[in-house]
Short mmCIF file of C-alpha atoms in Angstrom, two decimals:
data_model
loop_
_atom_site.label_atom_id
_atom_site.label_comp_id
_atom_site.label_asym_id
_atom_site.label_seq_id
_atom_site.Cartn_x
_atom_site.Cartn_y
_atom_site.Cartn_z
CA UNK A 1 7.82 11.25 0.04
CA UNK A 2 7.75 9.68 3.64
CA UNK A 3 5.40 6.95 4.03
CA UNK A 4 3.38 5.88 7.21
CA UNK A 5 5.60 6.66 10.25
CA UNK A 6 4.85 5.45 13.91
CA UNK A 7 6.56 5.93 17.08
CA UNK A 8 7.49 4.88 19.22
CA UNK A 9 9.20 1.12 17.91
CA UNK A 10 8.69 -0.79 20.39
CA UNK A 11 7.53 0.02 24.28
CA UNK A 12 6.97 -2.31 27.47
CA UNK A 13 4.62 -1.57 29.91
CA UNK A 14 3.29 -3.41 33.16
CA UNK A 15 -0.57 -4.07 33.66
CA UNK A 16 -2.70 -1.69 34.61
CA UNK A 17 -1.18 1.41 33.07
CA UNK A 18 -1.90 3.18 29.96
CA UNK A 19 -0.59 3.56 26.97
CA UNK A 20 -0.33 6.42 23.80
CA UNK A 21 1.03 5.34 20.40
CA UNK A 22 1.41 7.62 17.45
CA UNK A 23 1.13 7.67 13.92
CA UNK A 24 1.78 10.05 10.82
CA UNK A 25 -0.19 9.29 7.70
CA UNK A 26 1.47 9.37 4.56
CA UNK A 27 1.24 12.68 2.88
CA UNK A 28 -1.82 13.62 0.94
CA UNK A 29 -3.79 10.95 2.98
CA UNK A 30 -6.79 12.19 5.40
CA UNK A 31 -7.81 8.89 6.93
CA UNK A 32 -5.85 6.62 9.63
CA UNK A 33 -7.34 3.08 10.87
CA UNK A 34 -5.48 1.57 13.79
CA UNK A 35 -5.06 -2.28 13.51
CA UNK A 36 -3.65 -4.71 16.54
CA UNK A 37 -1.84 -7.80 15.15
CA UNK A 38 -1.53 -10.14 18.00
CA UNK A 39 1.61 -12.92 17.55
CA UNK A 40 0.72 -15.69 14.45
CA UNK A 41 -2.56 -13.96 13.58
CA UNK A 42 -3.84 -11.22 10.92
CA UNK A 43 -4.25 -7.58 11.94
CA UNK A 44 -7.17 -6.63 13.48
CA UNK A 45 -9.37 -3.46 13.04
CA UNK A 46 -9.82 -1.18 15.91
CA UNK A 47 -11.43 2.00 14.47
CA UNK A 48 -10.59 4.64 12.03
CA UNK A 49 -10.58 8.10 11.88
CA UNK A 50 -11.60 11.04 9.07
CA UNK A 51 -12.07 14.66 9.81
CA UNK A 52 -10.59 14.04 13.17
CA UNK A 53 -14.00 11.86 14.09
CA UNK A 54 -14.30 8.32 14.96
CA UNK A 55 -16.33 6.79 11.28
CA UNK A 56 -15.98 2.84 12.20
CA UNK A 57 -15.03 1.10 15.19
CA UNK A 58 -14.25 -2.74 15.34
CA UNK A 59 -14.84 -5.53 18.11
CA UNK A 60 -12.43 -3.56 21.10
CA UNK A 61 -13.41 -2.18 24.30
CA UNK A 62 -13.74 1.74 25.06
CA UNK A 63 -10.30 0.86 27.04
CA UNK A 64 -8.85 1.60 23.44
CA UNK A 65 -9.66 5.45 22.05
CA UNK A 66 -8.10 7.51 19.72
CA UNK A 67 -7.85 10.94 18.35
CA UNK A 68 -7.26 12.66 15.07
CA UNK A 69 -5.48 16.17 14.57
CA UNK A 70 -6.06 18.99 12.18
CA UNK A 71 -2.56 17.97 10.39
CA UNK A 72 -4.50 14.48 9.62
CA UNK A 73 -1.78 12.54 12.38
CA UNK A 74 -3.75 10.71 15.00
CA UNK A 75 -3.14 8.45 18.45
CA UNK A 76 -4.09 5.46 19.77
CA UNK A 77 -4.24 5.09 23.56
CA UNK A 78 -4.82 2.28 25.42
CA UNK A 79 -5.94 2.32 29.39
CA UNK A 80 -5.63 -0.20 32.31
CA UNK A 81 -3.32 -2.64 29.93
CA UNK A 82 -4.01 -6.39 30.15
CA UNK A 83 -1.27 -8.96 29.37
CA UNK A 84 -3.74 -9.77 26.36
CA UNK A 85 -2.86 -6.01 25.40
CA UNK A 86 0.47 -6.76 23.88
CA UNK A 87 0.55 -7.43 20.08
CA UNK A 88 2.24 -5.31 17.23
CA UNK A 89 -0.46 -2.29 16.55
CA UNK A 90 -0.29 -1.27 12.66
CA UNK A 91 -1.58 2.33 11.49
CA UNK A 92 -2.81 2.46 8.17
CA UNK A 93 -3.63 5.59 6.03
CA UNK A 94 -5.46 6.41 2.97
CA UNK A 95 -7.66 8.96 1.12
CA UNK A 96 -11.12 8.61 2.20
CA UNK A 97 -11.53 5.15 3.81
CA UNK A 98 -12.43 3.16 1.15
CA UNK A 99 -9.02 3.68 -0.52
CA UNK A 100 -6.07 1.59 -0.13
CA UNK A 101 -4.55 1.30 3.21
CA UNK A 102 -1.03 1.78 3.48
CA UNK A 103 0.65 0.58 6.56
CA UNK A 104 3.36 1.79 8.97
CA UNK A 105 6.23 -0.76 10.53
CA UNK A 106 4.53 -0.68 13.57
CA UNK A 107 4.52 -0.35 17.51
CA UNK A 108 5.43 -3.73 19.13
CA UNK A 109 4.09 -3.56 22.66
CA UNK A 110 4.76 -5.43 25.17
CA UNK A 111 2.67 -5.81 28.27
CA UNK A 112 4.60 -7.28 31.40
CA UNK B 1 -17.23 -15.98 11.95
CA UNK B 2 -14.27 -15.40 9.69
CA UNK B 3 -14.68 -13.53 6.66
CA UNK B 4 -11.40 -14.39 4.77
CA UNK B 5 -10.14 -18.11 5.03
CA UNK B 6 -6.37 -18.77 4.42
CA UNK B 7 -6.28 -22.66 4.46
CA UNK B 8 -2.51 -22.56 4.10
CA UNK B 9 -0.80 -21.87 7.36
CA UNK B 10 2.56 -22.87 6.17
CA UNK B 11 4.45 -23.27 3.06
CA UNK B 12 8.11 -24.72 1.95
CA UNK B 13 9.37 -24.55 -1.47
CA UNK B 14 12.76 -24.45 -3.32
CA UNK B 15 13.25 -21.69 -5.35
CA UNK B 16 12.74 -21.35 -8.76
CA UNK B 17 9.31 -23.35 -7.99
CA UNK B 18 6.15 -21.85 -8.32
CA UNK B 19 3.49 -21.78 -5.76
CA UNK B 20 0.43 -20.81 -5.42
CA UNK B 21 -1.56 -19.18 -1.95
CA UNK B 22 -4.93 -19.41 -1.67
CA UNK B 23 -7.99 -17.26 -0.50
CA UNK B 24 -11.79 -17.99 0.04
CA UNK B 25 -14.01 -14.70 1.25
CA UNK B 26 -17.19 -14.14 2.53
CA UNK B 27 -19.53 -11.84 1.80
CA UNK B 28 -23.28 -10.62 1.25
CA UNK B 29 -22.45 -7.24 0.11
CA UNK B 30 -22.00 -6.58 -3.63
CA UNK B 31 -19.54 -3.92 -3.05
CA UNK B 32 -16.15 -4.98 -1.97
CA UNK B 33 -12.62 -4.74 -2.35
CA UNK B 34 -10.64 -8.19 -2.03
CA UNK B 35 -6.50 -7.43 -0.97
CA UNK B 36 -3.13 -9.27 -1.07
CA UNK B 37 -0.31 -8.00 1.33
CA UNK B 38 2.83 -8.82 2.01
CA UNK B 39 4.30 -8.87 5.82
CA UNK B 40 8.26 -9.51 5.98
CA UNK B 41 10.13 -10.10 9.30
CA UNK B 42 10.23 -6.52 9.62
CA UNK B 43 6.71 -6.13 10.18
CA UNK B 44 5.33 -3.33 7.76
CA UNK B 45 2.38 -4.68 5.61
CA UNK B 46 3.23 -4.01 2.09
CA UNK B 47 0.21 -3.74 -0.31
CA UNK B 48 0.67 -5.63 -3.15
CA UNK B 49 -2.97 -5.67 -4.83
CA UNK B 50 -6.32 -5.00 -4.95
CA UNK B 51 -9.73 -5.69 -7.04
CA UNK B 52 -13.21 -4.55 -6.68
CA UNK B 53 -15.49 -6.99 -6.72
CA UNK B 54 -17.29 -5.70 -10.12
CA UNK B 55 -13.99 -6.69 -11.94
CA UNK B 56 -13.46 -10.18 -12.14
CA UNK B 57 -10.46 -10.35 -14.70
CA UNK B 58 -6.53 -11.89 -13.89
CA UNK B 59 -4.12 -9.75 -13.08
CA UNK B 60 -0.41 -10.23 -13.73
CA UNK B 61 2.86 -7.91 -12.72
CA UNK B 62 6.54 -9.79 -13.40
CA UNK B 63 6.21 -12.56 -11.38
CA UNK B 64 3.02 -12.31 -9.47
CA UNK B 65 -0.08 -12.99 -10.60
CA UNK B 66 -4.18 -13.21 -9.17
CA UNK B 67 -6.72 -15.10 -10.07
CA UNK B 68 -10.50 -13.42 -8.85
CA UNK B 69 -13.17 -16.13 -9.42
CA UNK B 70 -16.54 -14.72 -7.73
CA UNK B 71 -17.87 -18.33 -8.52
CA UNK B 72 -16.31 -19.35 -6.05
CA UNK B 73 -15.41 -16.99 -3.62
CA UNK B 74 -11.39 -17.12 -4.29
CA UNK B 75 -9.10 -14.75 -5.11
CA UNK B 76 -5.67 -16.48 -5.38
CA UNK B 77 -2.08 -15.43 -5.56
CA UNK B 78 0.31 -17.22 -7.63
CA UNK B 79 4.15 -16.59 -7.38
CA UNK B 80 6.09 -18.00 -10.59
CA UNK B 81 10.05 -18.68 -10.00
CA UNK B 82 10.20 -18.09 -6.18
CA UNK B 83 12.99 -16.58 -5.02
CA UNK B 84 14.45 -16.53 -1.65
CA UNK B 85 13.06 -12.80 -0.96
CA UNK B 86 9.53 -14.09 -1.66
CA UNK B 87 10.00 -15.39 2.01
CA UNK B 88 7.41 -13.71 4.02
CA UNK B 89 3.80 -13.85 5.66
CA UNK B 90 1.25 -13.15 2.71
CA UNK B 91 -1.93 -11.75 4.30
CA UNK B 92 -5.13 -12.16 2.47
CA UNK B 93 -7.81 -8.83 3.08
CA UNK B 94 -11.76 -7.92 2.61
CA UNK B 95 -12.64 -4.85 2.30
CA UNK B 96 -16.70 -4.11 2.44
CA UNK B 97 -19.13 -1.51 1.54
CA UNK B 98 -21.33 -2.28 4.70
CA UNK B 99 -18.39 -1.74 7.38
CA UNK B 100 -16.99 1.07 5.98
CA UNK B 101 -14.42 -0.43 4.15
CA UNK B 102 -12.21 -1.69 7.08
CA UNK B 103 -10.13 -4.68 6.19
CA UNK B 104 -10.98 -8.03 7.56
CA UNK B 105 -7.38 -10.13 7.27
CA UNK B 106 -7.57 -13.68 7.02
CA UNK B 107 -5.03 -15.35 9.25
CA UNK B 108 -2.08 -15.36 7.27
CA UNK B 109 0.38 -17.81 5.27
CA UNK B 110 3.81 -17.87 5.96
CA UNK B 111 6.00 -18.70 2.79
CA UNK B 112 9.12 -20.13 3.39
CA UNK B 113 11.46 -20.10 -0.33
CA UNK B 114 15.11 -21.71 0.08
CA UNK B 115 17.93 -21.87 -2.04
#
């Protein structure tokens, strides 16, 4: 049974351009939340997504969307990246948000 | 303001000692979910526990155990005989009715066992 998977591992980028990251929930899970852990702190929430519709969004600017498919996988993109931008962004899935969150190794990227 | 307060940033002990991480939340909902997890240096946040806020007993599994005290706002993680694979970044998590459940991390404690 594969867990959370993300992809890619790791990506560099320079300022200004934008960014898609990608995650597969674990199976049997219909909800994905998007965290961004920046170096030395705790993950933070970004949003989450059910039913392929935004349900809760955290403290980010609309420079960070996502999107939810029918098979439950979802993205996170990122426009005009900042050098603030780079941090290690988790994807965590569950059934029906209030559920445990399982989390995927990650996307490390790294704005230049 | 922050919601979950690790006090601990950093922690050294031998192994075979016990120590003991702790957690203070914040809260006006009565509805909540209070999480440990554990980060390696690999990254991936591995869940390790979690307790609603109507259930206020101990928890124990091998050599971890939780103490939930709504009195005063803790929920604490105790690791008995560390061992040198204990070594990681131990997030503390909130999880409330009111915002839909996302998880509000503290800031982290980075354990440190050696042999």
């Amino acid at each position: 049974d594969a867990g959370v998977t993300q992809s890619p591992t790791h990506l560099i980028k320079t300022r200004g351009q934008q960014v898609t990251l990608r995650c597969s929930p674990k199976s049997g899970h219909d909800t994905v939340s998007w965290y961004q852990q920046a170096l030395g702190q705790g993950p933070q929430f970004i949003f989450q997504y059910y039913e392929e519709e935004e349900r809760q969004r955290g403290n980010f600017p609309d420079r960070f969307s996502g999107h939810q498919f029918p098979n439950y996988s979802s993205e996170l993109n990122v426009n005009a990246l900042l050098l603030g931008d780079s941090a290690l962004y988790l994807c965590a899935s569950s059934l029906g948000g209030w559920d445990i969150q399982y989390f995927g190794a990650g996307t490390r990227l790294s704005v230049l | 303001a922050q919601k979950v307060t690790q006090a601990q940033t950093e922690i050294s002990v031998v192994e075979k000692e016990d120590v003991t991480l702790d957690c203070v939340y914040e809260t006006r909902d009565t509805t909540y979910y209070l999480f440990w997890y554990k980060q390696p240096p690999s990254g991936e946040l591995v869940f390790l526990i979690r307790r609603n806020s109507f259930d206020e007993q101990n928890e124990i599994s091998g050599r971890y155990s939780w103490n939930f005290q709504k009195s005063t706002s803790s929920f604490n993680f105790t690791i008995t005989a560390s061992q040198v694979v204990d070594s990681a970044v131990y997030f503390c998590a909130l999880s409330e009715a009111s915002s839909g459940y996302a998880l509000n991390f503290g800031k982290g404690t980075s354990l440190l066992v050696t042999p």
